Coordinates of C-alpha atoms and ligand atoms in Angstrom, one line a residue:
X1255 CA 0.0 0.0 0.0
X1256 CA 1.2 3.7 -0.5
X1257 CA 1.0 5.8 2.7
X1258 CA 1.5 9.4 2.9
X1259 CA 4.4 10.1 5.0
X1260 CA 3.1 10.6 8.5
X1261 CA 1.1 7.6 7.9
X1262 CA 4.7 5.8 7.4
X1263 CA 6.3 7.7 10.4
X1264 CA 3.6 6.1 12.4
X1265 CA 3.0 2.7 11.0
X1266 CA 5.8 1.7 8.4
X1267 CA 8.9 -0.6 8.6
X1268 CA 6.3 -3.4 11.2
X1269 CA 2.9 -5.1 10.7
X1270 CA 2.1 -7.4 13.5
X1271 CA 0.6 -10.0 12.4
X1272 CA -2.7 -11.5 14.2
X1273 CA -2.3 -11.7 18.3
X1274 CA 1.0 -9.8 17.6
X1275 CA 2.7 -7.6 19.7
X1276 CA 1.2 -3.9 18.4
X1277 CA 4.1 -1.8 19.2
X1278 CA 7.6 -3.3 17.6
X1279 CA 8.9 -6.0 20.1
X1280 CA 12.5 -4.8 21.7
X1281 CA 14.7 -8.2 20.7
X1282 CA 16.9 -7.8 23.5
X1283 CA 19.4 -10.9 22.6
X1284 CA 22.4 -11.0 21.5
X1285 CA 22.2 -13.8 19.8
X1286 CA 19.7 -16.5 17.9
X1287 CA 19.1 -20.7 17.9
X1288 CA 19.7 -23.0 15.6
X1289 CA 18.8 -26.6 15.2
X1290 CA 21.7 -27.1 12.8
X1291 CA 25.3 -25.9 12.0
X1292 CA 24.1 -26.3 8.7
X1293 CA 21.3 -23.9 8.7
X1294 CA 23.5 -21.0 10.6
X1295 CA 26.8 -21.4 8.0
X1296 CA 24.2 -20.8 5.1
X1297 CA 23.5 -17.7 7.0
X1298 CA 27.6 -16.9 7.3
X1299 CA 27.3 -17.4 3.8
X1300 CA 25.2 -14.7 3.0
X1301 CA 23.1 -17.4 1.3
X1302 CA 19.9 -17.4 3.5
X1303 CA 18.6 -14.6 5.4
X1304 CA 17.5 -14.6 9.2
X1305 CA 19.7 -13.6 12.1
X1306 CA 22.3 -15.1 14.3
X1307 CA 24.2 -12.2 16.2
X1308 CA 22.9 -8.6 17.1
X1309 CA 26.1 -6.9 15.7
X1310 CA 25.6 -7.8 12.0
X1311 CA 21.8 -7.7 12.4
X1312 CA 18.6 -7.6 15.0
X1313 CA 15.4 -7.7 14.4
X1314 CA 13.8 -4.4 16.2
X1315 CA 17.1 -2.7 14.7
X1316 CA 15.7 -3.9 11.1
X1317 CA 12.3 -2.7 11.6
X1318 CA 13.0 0.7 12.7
X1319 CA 15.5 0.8 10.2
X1320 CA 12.6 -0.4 7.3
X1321 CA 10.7 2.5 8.4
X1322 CA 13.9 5.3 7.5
X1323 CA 14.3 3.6 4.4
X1324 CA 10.7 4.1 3.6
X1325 CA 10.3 7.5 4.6
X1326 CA 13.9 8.5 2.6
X1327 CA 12.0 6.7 -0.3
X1328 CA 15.3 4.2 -0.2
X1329 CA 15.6 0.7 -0.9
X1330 CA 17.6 -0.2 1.8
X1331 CA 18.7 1.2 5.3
X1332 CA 21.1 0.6 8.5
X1333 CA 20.9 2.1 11.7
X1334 CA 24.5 2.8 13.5
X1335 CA 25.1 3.4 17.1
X1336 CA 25.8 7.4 16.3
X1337 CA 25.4 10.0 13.1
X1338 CA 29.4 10.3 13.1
X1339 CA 29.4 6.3 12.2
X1340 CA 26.9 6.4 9.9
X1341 CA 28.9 9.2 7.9
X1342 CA 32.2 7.3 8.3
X1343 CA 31.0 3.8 7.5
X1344 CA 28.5 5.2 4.4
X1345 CA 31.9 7.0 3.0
X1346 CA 34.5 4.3 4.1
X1347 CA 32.0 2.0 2.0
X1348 CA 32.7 3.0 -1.2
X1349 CA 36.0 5.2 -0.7
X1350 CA 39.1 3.3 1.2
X1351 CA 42.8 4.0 1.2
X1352 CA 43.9 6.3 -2.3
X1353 CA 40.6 7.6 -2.7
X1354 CA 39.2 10.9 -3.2
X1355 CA 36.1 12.6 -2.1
X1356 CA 34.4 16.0 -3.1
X1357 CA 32.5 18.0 0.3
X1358 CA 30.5 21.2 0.2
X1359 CA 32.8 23.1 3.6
X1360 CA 29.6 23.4 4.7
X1361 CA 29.2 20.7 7.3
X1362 CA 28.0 19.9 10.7
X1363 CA 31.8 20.3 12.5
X1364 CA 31.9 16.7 13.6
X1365 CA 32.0 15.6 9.8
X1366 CA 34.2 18.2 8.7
X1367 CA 36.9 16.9 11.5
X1368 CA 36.2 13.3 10.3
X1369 CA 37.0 13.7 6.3
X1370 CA 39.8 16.6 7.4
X1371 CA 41.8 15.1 9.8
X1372 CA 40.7 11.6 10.6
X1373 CA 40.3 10.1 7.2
X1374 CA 43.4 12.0 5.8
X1375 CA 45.4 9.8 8.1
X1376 CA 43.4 6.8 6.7
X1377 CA 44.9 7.9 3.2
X1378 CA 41.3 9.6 1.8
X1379 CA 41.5 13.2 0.7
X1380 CA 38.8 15.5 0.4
X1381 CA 38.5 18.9 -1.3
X1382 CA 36.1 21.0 0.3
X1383 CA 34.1 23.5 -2.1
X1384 CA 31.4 25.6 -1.1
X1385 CA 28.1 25.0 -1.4
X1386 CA 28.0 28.2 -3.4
X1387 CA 30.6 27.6 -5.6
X1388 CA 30.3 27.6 -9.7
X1389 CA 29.7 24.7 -11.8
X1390 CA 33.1 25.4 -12.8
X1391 CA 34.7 24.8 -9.2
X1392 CA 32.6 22.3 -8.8
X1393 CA 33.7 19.9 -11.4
X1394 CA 37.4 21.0 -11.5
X1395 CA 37.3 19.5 -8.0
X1396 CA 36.7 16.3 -9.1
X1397 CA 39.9 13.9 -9.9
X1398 CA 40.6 10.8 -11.4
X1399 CA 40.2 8.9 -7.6
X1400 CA 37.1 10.8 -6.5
X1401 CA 34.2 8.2 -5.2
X1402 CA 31.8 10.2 -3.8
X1403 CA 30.2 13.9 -3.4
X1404 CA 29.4 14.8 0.2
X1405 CA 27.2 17.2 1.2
X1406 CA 24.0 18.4 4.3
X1407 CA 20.7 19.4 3.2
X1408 CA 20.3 22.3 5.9
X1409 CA 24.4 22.5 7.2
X1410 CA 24.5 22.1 11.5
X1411 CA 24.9 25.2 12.1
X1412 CA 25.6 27.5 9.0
X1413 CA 22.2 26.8 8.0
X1414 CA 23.3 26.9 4.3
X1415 CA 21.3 24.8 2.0
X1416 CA 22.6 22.5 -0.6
X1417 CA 21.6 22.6 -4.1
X1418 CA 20.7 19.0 -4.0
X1419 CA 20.1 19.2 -7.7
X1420 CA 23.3 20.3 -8.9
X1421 CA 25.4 18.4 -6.8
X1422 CA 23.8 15.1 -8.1
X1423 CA 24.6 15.8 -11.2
X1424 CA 28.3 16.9 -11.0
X1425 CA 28.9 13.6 -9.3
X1426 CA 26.8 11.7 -12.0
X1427 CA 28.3 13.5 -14.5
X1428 CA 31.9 12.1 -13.3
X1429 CA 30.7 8.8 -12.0
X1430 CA 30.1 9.0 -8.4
X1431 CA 27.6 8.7 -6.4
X1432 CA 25.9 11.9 -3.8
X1433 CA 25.8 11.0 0.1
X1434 CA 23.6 13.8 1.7
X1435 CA 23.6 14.4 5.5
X1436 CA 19.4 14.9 5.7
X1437 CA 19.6 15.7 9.5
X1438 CA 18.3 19.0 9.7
X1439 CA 15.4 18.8 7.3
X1440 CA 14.2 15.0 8.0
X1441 CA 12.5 13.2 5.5
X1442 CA 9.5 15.2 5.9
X1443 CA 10.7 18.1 4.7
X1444 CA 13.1 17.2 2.3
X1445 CA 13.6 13.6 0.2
X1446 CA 17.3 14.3 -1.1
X1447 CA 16.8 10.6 -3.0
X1448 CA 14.2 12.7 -5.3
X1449 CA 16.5 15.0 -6.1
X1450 CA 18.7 13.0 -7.3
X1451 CA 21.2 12.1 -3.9
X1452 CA 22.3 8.1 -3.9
X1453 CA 22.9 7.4 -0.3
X1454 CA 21.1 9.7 2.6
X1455 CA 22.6 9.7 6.3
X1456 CA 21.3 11.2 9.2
X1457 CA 22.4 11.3 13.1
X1458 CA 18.8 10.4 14.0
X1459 CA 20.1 11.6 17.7
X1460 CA 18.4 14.8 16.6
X1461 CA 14.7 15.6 14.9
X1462 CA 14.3 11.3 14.1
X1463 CA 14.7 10.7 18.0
X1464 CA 13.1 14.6 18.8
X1465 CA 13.6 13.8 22.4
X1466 CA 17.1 13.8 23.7
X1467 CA 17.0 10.7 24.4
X1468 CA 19.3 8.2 22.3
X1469 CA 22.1 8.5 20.1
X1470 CA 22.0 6.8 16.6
X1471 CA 22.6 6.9 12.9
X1472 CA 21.0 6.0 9.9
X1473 CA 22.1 4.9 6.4
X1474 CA 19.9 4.6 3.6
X1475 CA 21.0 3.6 0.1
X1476 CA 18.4 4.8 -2.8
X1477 CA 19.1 1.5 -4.6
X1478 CA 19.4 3.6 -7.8
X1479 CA 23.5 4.1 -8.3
X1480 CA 24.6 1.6 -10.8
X1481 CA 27.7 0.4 -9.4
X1482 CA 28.6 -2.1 -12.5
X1483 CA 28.6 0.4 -14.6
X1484 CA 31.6 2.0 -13.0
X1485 CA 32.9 -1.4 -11.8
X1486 CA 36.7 -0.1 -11.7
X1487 CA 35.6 2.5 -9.1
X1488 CA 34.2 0.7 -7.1
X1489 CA 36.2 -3.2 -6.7
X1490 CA 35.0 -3.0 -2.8
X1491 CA 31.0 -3.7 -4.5
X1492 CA 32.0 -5.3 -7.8
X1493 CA 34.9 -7.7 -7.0
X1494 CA 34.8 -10.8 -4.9
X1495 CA 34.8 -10.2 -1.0
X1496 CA 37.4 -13.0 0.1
X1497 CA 35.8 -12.5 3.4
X1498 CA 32.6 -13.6 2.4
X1499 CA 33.7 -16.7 0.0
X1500 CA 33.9 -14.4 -3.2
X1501 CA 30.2 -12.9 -3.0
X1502 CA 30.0 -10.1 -5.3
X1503 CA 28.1 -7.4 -3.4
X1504 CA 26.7 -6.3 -7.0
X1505 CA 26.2 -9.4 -8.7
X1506 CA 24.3 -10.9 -5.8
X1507 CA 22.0 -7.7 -4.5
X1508 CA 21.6 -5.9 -7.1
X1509 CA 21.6 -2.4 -7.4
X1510 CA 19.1 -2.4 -4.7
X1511 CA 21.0 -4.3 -1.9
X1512 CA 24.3 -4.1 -2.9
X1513 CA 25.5 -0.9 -0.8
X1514 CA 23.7 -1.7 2.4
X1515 CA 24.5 -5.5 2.3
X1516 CA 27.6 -4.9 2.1
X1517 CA 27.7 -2.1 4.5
X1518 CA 26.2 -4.5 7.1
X1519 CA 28.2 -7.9 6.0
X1520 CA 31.3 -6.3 6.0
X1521 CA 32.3 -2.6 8.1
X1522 CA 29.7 -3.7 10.9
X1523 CA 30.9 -7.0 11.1
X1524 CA 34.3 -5.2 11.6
X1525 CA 33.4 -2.2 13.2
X1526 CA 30.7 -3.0 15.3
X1527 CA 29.0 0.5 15.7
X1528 CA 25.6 -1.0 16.3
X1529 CA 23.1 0.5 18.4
X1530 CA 20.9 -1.5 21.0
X1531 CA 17.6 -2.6 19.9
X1532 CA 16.5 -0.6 23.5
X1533 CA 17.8 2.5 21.9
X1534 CA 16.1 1.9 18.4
X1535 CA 13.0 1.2 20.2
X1536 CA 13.2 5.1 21.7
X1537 CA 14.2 6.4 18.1
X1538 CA 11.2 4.3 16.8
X1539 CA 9.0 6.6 19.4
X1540 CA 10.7 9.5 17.7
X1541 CA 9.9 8.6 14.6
X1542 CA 6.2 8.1 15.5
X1543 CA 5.6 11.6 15.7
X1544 CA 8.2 13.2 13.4
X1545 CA 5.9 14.3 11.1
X1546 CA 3.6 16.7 13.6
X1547 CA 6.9 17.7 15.3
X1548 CA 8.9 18.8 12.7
X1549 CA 5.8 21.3 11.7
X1550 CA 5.6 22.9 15.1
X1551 CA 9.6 23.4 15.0
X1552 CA 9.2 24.8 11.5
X1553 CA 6.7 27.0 13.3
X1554 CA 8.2 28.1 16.0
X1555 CA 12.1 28.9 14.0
X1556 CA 10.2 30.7 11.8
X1557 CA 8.3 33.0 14.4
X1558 CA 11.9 33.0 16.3
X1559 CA 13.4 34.1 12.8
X1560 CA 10.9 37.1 12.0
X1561 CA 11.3 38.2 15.8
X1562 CA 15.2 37.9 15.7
X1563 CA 15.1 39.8 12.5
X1564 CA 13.4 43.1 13.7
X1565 CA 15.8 43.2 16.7
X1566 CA 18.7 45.8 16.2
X1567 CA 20.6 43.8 18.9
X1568 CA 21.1 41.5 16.0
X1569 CA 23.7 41.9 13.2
X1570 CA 22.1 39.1 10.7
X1571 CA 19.3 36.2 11.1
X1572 CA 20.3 32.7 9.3
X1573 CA 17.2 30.8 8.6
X1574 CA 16.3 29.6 5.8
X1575 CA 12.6 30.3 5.8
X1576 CA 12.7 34.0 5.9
X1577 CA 12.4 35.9 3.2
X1578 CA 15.6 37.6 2.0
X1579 CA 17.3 34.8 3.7
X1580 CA 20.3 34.1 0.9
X1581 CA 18.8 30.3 0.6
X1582 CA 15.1 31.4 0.6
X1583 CA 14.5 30.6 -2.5
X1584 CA 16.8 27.3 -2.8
X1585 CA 14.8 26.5 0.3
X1586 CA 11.2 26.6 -1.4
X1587 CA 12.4 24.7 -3.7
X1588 CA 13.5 21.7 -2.0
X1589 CA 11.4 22.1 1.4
X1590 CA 8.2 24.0 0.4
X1591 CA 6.8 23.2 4.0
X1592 CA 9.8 24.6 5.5
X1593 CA 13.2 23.0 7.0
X1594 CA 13.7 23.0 10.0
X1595 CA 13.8 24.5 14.0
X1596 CA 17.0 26.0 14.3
X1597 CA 17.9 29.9 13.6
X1598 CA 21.5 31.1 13.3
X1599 CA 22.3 34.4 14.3
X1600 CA 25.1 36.7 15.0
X1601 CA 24.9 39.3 17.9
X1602 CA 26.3 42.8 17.9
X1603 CA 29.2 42.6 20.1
X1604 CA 30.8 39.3 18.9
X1605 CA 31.5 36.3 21.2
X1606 CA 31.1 38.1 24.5
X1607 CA 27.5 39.2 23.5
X1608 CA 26.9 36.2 22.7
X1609 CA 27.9 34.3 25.4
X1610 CA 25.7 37.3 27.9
X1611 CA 22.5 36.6 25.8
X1612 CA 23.3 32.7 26.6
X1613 CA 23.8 33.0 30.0
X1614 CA 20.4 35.2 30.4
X1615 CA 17.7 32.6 28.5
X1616 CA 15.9 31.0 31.1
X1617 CA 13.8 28.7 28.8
X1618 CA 16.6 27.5 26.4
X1619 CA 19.5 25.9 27.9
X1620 CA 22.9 26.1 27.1
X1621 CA 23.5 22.4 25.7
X1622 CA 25.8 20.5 22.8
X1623 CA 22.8 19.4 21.1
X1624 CA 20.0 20.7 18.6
X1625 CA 16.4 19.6 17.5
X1626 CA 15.2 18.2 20.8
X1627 CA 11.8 19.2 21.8
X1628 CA 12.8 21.6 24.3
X1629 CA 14.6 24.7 23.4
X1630 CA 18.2 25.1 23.6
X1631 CA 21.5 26.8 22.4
X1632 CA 25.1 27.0 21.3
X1633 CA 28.3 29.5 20.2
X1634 CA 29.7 26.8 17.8
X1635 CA 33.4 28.7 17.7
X1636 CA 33.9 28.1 21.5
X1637 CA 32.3 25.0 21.3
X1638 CA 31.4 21.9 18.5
X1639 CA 34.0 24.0 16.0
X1640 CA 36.7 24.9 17.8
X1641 CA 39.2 22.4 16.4
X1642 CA 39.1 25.0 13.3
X1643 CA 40.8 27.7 12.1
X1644 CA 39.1 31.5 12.0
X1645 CA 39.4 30.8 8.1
X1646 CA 38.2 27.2 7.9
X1647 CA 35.0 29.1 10.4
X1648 CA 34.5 32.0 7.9
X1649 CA 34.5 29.2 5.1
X1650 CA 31.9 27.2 6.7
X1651 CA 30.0 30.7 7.6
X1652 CA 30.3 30.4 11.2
X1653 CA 31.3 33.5 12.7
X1654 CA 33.1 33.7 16.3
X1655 CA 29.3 35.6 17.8
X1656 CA 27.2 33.0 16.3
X1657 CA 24.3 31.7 18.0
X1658 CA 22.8 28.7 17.2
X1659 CA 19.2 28.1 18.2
X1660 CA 16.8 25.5 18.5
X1661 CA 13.4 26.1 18.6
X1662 CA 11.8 23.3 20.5
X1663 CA 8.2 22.2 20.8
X1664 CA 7.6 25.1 23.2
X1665 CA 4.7 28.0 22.7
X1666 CA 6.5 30.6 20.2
X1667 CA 5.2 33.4 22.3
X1668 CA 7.1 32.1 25.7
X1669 CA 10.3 31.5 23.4
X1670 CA 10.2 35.2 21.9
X1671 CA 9.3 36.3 25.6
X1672 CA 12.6 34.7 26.7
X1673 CA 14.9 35.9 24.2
X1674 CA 13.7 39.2 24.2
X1675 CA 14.5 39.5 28.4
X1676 CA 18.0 37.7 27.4
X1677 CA 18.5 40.6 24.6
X1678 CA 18.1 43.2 27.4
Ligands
LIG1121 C1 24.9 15.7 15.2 C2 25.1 15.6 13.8 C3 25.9 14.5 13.3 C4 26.7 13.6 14.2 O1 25.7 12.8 14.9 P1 25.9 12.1 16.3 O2 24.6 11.3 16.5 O3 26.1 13.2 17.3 O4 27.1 11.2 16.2 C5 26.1 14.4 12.0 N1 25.5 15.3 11.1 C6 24.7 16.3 11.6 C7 24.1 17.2 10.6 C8 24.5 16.5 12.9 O5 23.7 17.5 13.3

């Protein structure tokens, strides 16, 4: 059956069956019978399906994970135990040791540390453009070893937004596949996979969980990038895997389960970045109500934004709903029922300012964190971003008195009450 989204937030990826459990069963086991050795090595083998050890697979982790892929309109999805391992394992999928990757600079600060520093000493470069940047930029980026284009929907915290669009096709044009971060906006309000991205991640510890309550990842796969067709790129999906008796990824999944089968088989068989069926449980509560959330956070950043914007203790308002906003109209575009609940915005008087308006909000707390249902907020230079330089911040469009805020589920009116006593 085809549901509209909220009916899949609330019901997809689990239909009991009759005398069922109705709300998905928690499969706390690590582990699963057999009757024989037979049965489990065709399972080793890749050659049956079914489950024998919660690190490679579980089943309330697979139903939870059903429902992302549904609502990213992917074929395929797995959860991780954290947003930063789903970036890392859906990059270190397709792009090892010698390869090259192409990443709008406008990142949540986390990734940008991953592909900058930590995967540098893996041997994987990355040239960061800006999301802004020409078509010719763009493409001369690319070199003979790229494998994939990276870039966020909404960036945590610039608030830029990516021209999905474009950036599929310069990596289709040269062969690679798009990985889009779809944190910020969710599913709801944006499906990257229709605009052309091949793999969407998101740390679901934010708007998929809503309630600051677990921490997890997601990757889906659209199922769409043809990996055969560029079959020297790509020897990881379209070469035997000695560790798997010389299954071809590929061959056997298809273009469909290729990317995620692998994915699972292989990095989380060796990595082991799972989360606990408990904790998809809790994102699965999230994820119940995502789609009436995410409007009353659109709400509420947008009444935040307008307020913000009148104020002349206020040197600029980042948000991408408001009109005049520099990714307004990129923002209609690809999230015509708005994107998300946080504002960016720079106070007059630089860090100190910022950190006095901080220290004055009664309602929104100080916290590392962002889309939770109640309000809260963050100078990103003293904090998430200060492993970078003043030019890598002004290249990601994060100035030193930037506030990040996010709006939570909280009346609009208290929220513009609050910030106007913390303005003073
Ligand atoms: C928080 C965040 C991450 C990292 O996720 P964790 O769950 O904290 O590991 C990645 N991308 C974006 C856009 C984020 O906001």
């Amino acid at each position: 059956m085809n549901s509209n989204i909220g009916t899949t937030c609330v019901q997809g990826g689990y239909t009991p069956g009759n005398g069922e459990p109705r709300q998905i069963p928690i499969i706390q086991s690590t582990t699963f019978k057999y009757e024989t050795g037979e049965a489990m090595g065709k399972l080793f083998d890749l050659e049956a399906e079914g489950y024998f050890y919660t690190r490679l697979q579980n089943p309330t982790n697979d139903m939870v994970a059903k429902k992302i892929a549904l609502l990213e309109g992917g074929s395929a999805a797995m959860l991780t135990s954290s947003g930063q391992a789903a970036s890392f394992m859906s990059i270190f999928n397709i792009c090892e040791n010698g390869g090259h990757i192409v990443a709008s600079s406008s990142i949540y600060g986390g990734t940008y540390n991953l592909l900058d520093v930590t995967m540098r000493k893996m041997g994987i470069e990355t040239t960061f453009v800006s999301p802004d940047c020409s078509d010719e930029e763009l493409n001369g980026a690319f070199k003979e070893n790229t494998k994939l284009v990276f870039g966020e929907t909404i960036a945590n915290p610039a608030l830029t937004v990516l021209d999905i669009e474009r950036f599929a096709k310069a990596a289709h044009d040269h062969g690679v596949p798009l990985i889009v971060d779809n944190t910020f906006a969710t599913p709801v309000n944006c499906r990257p996979i229709e605009w052309g991205a091949d793999i969407v991640t998101h740390s679901t510890t934010k708007y998929m969980d809503g309630h600051g309550s677990a921490v997890g990842g997601v990757i889906v796969d659209s199922g769409k990038f043809d990996w055969m067709a560029h079959k020297d790129k790509y020897p990881g999906l379209t070469t035997p895997d000695d560790s798997y008796h010389g299954i071809t990824y590929a061959e056997r999944f298809g273009k469909e389960g290729a990317y995620i089968t692998k994915c699972t088989a292989q990095l989380m068989r060796d990595f082991g970045c799972i989360p606990s069926p408990m904790a998809s449980y809790i994102l699965n509560l999230g994820l119940e109500s995502l789609h009436v959330r995410m409007k009353r956070h659109v709400e509420n950043g947008q009444a935040v934004a307008e307020f913000l914007s009148g104020s002349d203790k206020i040197e600029y308002v980042s948000y991408p709903g408001l009109k005049g906003d520099k990714y307004y109209d990129r923002a209609m575009k690809y999230m015509g029922n708005g994107g998300c609940g946080v504002v960016s915005f720079n106070l007059k008087g630089g860090r100190g300012a910022a950190e006095k308006f901080m220290n004055s909000l009664k309602l929104a707390a100080i916290e590392t964190h962002v889309a939770d249902a109640r309000s809260c907020c963050l100078n990103p230079a003293s904090t998430t971003h200060r492993q970078m330089s003043d030019e890598q911040l002004l290249a990601a469009g994060i100035p030193a008195g930037l506030v990040r805020f996010s709006c939570g589920l909280e009346d609009a009116a208290d929220l513009i009450a609050d910030i106007e006593q913390a303005l003073g």
